[in-house]
Amino acid sequence: MSIHDCSDDAARSADSAFSGRSAPRTVVMKFGGTSVKDLERIRIVAEKVRKERAKGQRVAVVVSAMSGVTNQMVDYCRTLNAQADPAEYDAVVASGEQVTSGLLAIALGALGVPARSFQGWQIPLLTDEMHGCAAIEDVDGTALRQCMDQGIVPVIAGFQGVDAKGRIATLGRGGSDTSAVALAAAIKADQCDIYTDVDGIYTTDPRIVKQARRLEQITYEEMLELASVGAKVLQTRSVGLAMREKVHVRVLSSFVETDENSGTIVVDEDESVEKKLVTGIAYSMDDAKITIRQVPDEPGIAARIFEPLSAAGLNVDMIVQSIGADRSTNMTFTVSKGDEGRACQILEEMRPEIGYGDLNTSKNVAKISVVGVGMRSNTGVATTMFRTLAEKGINLQVISTSEIKISVLIDAEYMELAMRALHTAYGLDAAEGAGA
Amino acid sequence: MSIHDCSDDAARSADSAFSGRSAPRTVVMKFGGTSVKDLERIRIVAEKVRKERAKGQRVAVVVSAMSGVTNQMVDYCRTLNAQADPAEYDAVVASGEQVTSGLLAIALGALGVPARSFQGWQIPLLTDEMHGCAAIEDVDGTALRQCMDQGIVPVIAGFQGVDAKGRIATLGRGGSDTSAVALAAAIKADQCDIYTDVDGIYTTDPRIVKQARRLEQITYEEMLELASVGAKVLQTRSVGLAMREKVHVRVLSSFVETDENSGTIVVDEDESVEKKLVTGIAYSMDDAKITIRQVPDEPGIAARIFEPLSAAGLNVDMIVQSIGADRSTNMTFTVSKGDEGRACQILEEMRPEIGYGDLNTSKNVAKISVVGVGMRSNTGVATTMFRTLAEKGINLQVISTSEIKISVLIDAEYMELAMRALHTAYGLDAAEGAGA
């Protein structure tokens, strides 16, 4: 499946409305919790599904729980037992999607659209036994395809599957996106439309940069990098899965009228038609910076410092090592703010053994990242970033780069200024009045 | 399984606490919606289960939805579509029991009692495809027994099963009682304890007759007759099933401390140790009386009148035919108040063909029934009833009798008086101060 197949299909689908001579497109429509939060929203979703199907497409739907329901179920479980059996937790919380799937099937029936609900175990969507955050092992598309062959819209409870022992397992928060992508792959859908409360992926956060612009396309890799630094529209796992399975994912809003040009399509790099150096700019205020000074400059010292942190389950992100005078070195790195206390405790424990000097931490930092597959072949991206921030007098505390991302750590109070300056510098600003 | 087996088991169970030499008893504990209405009640239920298990018994639990939840789900379905697909309706409403089963398993875990939830499809409990009021076709007790063999308490979502197509099916309102009895039969339980918000079956309604007395025993047949005339403690279907499968059902309260003498045990007639003429007195205010006069007294006239009513799904109960003068007859019968309008409409439609005179209806009637297996061999029961009511000046409008029940239709305003007089006449009054 490539973008060309997809375009061909779209063309054929348009044809088929007149000539009926080609196979219809298959579309998965996924609706999140805010999109099905009450009966009125469920009716609106039913109407959207009816319209998609009326175009002559085969449609399968994936739904989340009505918003608030999952939280209530989680509260029930935690209140009864803070260490609730994860398999029982799953049986309880999976009920939310079960309800929505049945209700949407009923709402579709009221519009004259034949529909039936599917729970994870009815598909079956097989998972491993990591209850509460299970991974999908296999999806059998047979029943869903048979359903669509009969003109019936399958309405699938997202977020849930069944393990090898026949117990309900949930995929963890945001797991309905992953359900939708896995199901789209299983039924060889031409597109997987993720309806949410935003109308697409933006070049940056519109609350901070008002010239932020909706992207028509973004690559899987860019999406992954943006998601990991704070632009949480799609669950990261679902993007990785879409990349591996080459599922065309589109993010669009369930709160406005949409057409085939709405939202943002997530595509493979080969298929990307928008060749830009930088696709988006993200920020994160969730990091803490830790600096340890006068570390002995010995071989293996980095491993001796970071292995215990890793063993404790702490995720160390940006690392900079700077050589000081007198055969010592300074080590700076970031962890998430929530892990900062635990990280310092572990570092204090190893101080006698390592024999370092100061240990300083700061939570007053922001991480700014520019992301774009174009920077693979262009070294000017980093230069632009450094020069732009320097012109605004912003000091770079840590720099880290990956193939398609450059991140810098700066003083938190400069975050908005840095974001706006970079958005302009990379030519991402929407034309006046053409913004979201 | 007979009452003697059961007593033996009880004796052995008491032994086993000291010697461990005999097989443990198996008990099904079923908790209705009010018994699990919130987390606090679920904790209390968990504690009750822990105590039963601590006696050395094997315990399986069946739960209803938290009270109110099923009604909300039904409202959701009906609001979206008054003619909701019954299979989808089932997927939605069955979620209530799913939640309770998981939560109770979690609450048991918090008490250190190993437990796991079972949904209908996980057992499996197979039903027919009459969604919304499915009948149980088969229950596989294997998984539940294996669970108990491992010392784990199975916590089963009542009210639900799975049909041959793998779709969730519910057993209709009150179906959790039927689930409990069917499961008790499948795992060959020694007893099926139905915990509810009353502490047993009474000789009559304690709100009307304050001398009403809790029965220690009642036969299946008596229970069926009492349930069908208004004493709605156990779902009628569950009693019929218990009778066929010879399951010892006990009704008791989940709101008080209970022991082996609590509640009312429903037993086979052969096992009944309390040989009384009359076990209970019930009433119903749900009937309407219909009288048609001057019906031609021809062969087959009753069939011509009642067949169309039956074809329309109307349940005709008491029927009396009295011969009038001039080759005509009067026909009096009862239908439920809700069916009265429809019945009259049908009767009016057949008036030209049948050629009867007046059509009169009255909703101002009460049906009083005395029930007891003892009346099989004693004709004095009816005489006592008629004489007692005559002494109070109460006119009998219709009389109907079955093997173990005598019912009379009287003016509604005499209902309480009739109930109290009969309760005394049959010697059912509790000793002063020994009432409920």
Short mmCIF file of N, CA and C in Angstrom, two decimals, chain B residues 6 12 17 47 55 108 124 200 327 351:
data_model
loop_
_atom_site.label_atom_id
_atom_site.label_comp_id
_atom_site.label_asym_id
_atom_site.label_seq_id
_atom_site.Cartn_x
_atom_site.Cartn_y
_atom_site.Cartn_z
N CYS B 6 -27.47 -33.01 52.12
CA CYS B 6 -27.11 -31.67 52.54
C CYS B 6 -26.79 -31.65 54.02
N ARG B 12 -20.44 -33.11 58.06
CA ARG B 12 -19.07 -33.39 57.66
C ARG B 12 -18.22 -32.12 57.65
N ALA B 17 -13.47 -29.11 59.86
CA ALA B 17 -12.74 -28.00 60.47
C ALA B 17 -11.74 -28.54 61.48
N GLU B 47 -16.48 -9.25 52.70
CA GLU B 47 -16.26 -9.77 54.06
C GLU B 47 -17.16 -10.99 54.31
N LYS B 55 -14.97 -20.94 56.64
CA LYS B 55 -15.56 -22.13 57.28
C LYS B 55 -15.07 -23.42 56.62
N LEU B 108 -12.14 -8.62 47.30
CA LEU B 108 -11.72 -9.87 47.94
C LEU B 108 -10.20 -9.93 48.02
N PRO B 124 -18.06 -21.06 29.64
CA PRO B 124 -19.15 -20.22 29.15
C PRO B 124 -20.51 -20.67 29.68
N GLY B 200 -35.86 -13.16 54.26
CA GLY B 200 -36.43 -14.47 53.99
C GLY B 200 -37.81 -14.31 53.37
N ARG B 327 -80.85 -19.50 27.79
CA ARG B 327 -79.77 -20.07 26.97
C ARG B 327 -78.59 -19.13 26.78
N ARG B 351 -67.55 -8.52 19.16
CA ARG B 351 -68.95 -8.44 19.60
C ARG B 351 -69.95 -8.78 18.47
#
